[in-house]
Short mmCIF file of C-alpha atoms and ligand atoms in Angstrom, two decimals:
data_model
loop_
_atom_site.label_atom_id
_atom_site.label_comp_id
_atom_site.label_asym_id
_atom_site.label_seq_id
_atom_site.Cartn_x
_atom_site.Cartn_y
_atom_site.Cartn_z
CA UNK A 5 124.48 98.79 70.72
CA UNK A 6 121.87 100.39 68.12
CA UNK A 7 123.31 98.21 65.30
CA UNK A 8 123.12 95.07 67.50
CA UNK A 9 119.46 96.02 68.22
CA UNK A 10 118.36 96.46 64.45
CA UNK A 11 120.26 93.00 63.52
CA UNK A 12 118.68 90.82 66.29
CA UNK A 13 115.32 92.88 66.58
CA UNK A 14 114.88 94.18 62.70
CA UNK A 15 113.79 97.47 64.54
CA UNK A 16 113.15 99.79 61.60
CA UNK A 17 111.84 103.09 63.23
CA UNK A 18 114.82 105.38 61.97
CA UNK A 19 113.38 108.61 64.57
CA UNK A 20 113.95 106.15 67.51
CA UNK A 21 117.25 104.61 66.71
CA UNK A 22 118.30 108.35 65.85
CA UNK A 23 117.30 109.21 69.72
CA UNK A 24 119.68 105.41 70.89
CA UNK A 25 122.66 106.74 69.28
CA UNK A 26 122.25 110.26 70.80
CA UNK A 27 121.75 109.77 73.91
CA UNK A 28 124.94 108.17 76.18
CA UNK A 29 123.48 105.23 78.21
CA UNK A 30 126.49 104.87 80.57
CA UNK A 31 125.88 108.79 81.86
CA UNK A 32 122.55 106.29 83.35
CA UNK A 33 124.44 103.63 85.28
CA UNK A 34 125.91 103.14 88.14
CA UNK A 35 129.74 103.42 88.24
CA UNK A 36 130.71 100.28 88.80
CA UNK A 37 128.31 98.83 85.84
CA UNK A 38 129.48 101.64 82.93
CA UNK A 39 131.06 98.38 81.14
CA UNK A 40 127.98 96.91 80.72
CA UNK A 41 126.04 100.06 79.54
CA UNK A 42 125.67 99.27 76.17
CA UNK A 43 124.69 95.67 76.52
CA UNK A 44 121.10 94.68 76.01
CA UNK A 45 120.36 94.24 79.42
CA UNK A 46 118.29 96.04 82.28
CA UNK A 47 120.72 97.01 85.05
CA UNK A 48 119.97 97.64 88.66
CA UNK A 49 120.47 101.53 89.58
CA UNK A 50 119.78 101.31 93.28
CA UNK A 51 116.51 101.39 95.18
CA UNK A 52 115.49 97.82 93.91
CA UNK A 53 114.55 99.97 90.23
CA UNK A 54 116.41 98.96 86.99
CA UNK A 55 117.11 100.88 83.92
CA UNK A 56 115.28 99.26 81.53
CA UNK A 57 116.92 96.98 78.58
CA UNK A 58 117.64 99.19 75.45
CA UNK A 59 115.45 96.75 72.95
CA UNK A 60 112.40 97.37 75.46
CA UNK A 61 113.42 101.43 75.48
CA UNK A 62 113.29 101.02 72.03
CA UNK A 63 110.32 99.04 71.63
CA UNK A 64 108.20 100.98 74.10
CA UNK A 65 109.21 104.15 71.51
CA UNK A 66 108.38 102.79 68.73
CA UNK A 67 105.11 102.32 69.95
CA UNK A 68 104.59 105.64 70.75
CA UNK A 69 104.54 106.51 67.40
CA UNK A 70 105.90 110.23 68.20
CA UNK A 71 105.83 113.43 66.63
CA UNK A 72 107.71 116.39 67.38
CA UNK A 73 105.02 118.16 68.85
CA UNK A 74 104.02 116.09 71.16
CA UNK A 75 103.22 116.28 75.17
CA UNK A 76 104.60 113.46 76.62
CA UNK A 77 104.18 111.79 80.20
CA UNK A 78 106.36 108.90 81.54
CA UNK A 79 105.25 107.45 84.69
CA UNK A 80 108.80 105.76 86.19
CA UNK A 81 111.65 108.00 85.55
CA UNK A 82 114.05 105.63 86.80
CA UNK A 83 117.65 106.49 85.64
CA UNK A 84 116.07 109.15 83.48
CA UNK A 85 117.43 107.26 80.40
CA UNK A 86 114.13 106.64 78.80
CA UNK A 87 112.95 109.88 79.42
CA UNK A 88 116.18 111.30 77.77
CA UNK A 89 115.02 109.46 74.79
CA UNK A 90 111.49 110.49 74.68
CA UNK A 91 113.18 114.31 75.30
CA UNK A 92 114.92 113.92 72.13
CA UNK A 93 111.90 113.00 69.88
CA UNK A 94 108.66 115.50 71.95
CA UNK A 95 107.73 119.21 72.21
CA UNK A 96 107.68 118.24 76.10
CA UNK A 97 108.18 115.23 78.63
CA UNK A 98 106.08 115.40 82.05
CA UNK A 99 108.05 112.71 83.96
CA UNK A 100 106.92 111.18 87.80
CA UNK A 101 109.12 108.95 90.21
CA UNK A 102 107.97 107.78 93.22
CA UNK A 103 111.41 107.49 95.02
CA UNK A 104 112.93 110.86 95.32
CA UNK A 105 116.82 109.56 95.21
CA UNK A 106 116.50 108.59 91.94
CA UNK A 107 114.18 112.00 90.92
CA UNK A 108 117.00 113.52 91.96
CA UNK A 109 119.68 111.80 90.10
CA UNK A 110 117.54 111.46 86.99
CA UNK A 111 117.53 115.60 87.03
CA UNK A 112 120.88 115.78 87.41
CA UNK A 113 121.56 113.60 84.06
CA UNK A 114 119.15 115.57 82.50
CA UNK A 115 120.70 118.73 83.28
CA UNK A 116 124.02 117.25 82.41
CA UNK A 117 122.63 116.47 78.92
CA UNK A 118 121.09 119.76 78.78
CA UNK A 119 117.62 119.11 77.73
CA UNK A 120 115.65 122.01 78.30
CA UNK A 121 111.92 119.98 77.58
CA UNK A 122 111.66 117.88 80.26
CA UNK A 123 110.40 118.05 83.93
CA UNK A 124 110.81 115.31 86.90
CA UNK A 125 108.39 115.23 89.78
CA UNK A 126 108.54 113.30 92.88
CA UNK A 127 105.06 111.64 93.48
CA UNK A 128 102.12 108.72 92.77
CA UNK A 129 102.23 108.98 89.09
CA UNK A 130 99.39 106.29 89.30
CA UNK A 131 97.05 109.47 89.52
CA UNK A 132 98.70 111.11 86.27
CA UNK A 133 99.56 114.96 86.03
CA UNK A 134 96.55 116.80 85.83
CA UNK A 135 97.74 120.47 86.06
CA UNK A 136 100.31 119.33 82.78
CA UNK A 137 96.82 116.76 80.95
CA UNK A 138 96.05 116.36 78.18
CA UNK A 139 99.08 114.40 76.72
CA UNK A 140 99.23 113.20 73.59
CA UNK A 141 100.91 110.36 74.93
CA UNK A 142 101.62 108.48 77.76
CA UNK A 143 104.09 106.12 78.67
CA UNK A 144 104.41 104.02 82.07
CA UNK A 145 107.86 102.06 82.97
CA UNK A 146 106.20 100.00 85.56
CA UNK A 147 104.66 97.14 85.69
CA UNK A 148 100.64 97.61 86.79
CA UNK A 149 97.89 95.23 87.18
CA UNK A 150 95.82 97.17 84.84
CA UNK A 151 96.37 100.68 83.39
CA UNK A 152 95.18 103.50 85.93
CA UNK A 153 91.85 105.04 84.91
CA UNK A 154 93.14 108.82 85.66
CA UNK A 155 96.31 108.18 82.98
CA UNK A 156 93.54 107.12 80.11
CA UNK A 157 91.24 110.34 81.12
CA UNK A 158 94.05 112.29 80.55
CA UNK A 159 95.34 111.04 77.31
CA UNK A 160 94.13 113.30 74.25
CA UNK A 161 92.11 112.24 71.10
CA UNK A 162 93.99 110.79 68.89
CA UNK A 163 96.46 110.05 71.97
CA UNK A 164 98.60 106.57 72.37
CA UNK A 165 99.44 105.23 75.37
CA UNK A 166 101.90 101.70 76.43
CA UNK A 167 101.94 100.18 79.19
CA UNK A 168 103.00 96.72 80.68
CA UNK A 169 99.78 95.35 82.44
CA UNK A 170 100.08 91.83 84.49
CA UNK A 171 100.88 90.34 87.19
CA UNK A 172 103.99 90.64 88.86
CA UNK A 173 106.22 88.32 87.38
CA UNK A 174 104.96 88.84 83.78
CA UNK A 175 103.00 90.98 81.84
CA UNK A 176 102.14 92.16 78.16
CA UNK A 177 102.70 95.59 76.59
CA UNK A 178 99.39 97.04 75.86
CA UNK A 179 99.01 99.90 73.64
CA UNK A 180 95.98 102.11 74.24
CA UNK A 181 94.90 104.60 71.53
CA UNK A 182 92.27 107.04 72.28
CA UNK A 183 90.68 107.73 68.86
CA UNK A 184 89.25 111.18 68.18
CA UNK A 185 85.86 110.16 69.04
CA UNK A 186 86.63 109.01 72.79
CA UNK A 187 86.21 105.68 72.34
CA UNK A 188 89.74 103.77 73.51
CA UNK A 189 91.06 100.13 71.96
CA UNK A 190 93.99 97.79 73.42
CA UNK A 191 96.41 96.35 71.13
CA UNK A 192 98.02 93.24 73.11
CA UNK A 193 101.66 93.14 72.71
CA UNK A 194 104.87 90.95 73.33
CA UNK A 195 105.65 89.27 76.82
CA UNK A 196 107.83 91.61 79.07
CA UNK A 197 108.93 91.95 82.59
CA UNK A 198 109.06 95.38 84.64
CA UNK A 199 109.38 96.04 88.32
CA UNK A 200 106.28 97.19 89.83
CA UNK A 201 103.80 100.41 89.45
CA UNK A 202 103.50 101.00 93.17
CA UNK A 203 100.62 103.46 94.16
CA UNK A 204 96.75 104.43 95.00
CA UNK A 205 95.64 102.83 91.44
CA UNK A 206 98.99 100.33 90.92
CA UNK A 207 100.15 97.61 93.23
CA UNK A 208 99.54 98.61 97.20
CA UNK A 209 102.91 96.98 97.90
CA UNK A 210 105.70 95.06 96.56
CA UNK A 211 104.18 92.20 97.16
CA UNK A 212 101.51 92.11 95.00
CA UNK A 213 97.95 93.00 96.38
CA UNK A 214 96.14 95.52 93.56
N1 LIG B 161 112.60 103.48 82.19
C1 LIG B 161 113.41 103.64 83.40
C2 LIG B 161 113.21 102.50 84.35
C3 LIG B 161 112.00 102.57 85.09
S1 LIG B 161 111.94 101.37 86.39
C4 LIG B 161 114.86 103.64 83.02
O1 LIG B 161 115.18 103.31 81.88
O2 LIG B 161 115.68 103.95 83.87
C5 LIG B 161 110.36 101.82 87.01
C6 LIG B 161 110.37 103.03 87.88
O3 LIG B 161 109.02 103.30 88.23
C7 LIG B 161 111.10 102.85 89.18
O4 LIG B 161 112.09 103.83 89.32
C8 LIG B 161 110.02 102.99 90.26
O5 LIG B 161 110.46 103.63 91.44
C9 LIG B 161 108.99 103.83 89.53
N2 LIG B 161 107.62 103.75 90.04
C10 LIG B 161 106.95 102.68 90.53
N3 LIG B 161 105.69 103.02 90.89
C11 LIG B 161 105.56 104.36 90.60
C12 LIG B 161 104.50 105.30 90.75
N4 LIG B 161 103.30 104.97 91.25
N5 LIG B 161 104.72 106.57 90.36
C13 LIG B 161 105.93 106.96 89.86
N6 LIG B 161 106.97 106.10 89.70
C14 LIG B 161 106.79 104.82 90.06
#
């Protein structure tokens, strides 16, 4: 999968594709889809959510730019596969899911990797993790129509943050950086496509009223 992904991508970052090969995506599937865990593809995993498509996992990483002591928070555990990445490559990885079957599932993979730096929480990420802030960088797996205020408040100085901002059928992957003087800039990025950031400062529904 990870030599696929630097031929038809060119990805470069050696730290992230390091993290790829380390961590098994088919331990993230369902059963019935382990054959197709290594394909480029996003994959349902129940709940209407998807695992997100490695080159995007990748991508999204990438972008983070991270070092090893870093605070991270991820907004959409999902399968728990991305956050198994970003465990790999951070000090620590603050993690929220709104639907608390797949919390639960995502903890269990986690354990079953034994990753000792990472912690899953069952609630409205769209409000961040203030008792965990400041992060030196934030990450959100959802799709929202515009990042959430409270997630840019509590990114550090010098902090990065990606997220895929749009509508619901499209969006771009905007990374925020939060320079040390306060003052934030978006970088626009590539054309993606992520189920939706539900919550108090996402999407009030599936079906698309901010
Ligand atoms: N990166 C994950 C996929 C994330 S899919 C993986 O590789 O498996 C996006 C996830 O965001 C879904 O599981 C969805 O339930 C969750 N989500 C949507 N709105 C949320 C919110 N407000 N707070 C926390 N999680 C949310």
């Amino acid at each position: 999968m990870v030599t696929k992904l630097v031929k038809h991508y060119g990805l470069r970052d050696e730290r992230v594709l390091a993290a790829l090969e380390r961590v098994p995506r088919h331990l993230f599937v369902p059963e019935h889809l382990v054959n197709d865990a290594y394909s480029d593809r996003a994959l349902p995993i129940g709940c209407e959510q998807t695992i997100s498509q490695p080159y995007i996992v990748a991508r999204m990483t990438a972008e983070l730019d991270m070092r090893d002591e870093d605070s991270v928070l991820e907004i959409g555990t999902g399968s728990g596969y991305q956050t198994a990445i970003l465990a790999t490559l951070a000090r620590r990885v603050y993690s929220i899911e709104r639907v608390g079957q797949l919390a639960r599932q995502a903890i269990g993979r986690i354990q079953t990797l034994g990753l000792p730096n990472v912690k899953i929480q069952v609630f409205d990420g769209t409000v961040g993790w203030s008792s965990a802030a400041p992060f030196e960088r934030i990450l959100v797996a959802a799709a929202a129509p515009r990042v959430p205020d409270a997630l840019l408040d509590q990114l550090s100085p010098g902090g990065r943050l990606v997220i895929p901002e749009g509508d619901q059928h499209e969006q771009r992957l905007i990374n925020y950086r939060k320079h040390e003087n306060g003052v934030v800039t978006r970088h626009i990025g590539e054309a993606v496509r992520f189920v939706p950031l539900i919550g108090r400062h996402g999407w009030k529904t599936k079906e698309a009223t901010p």
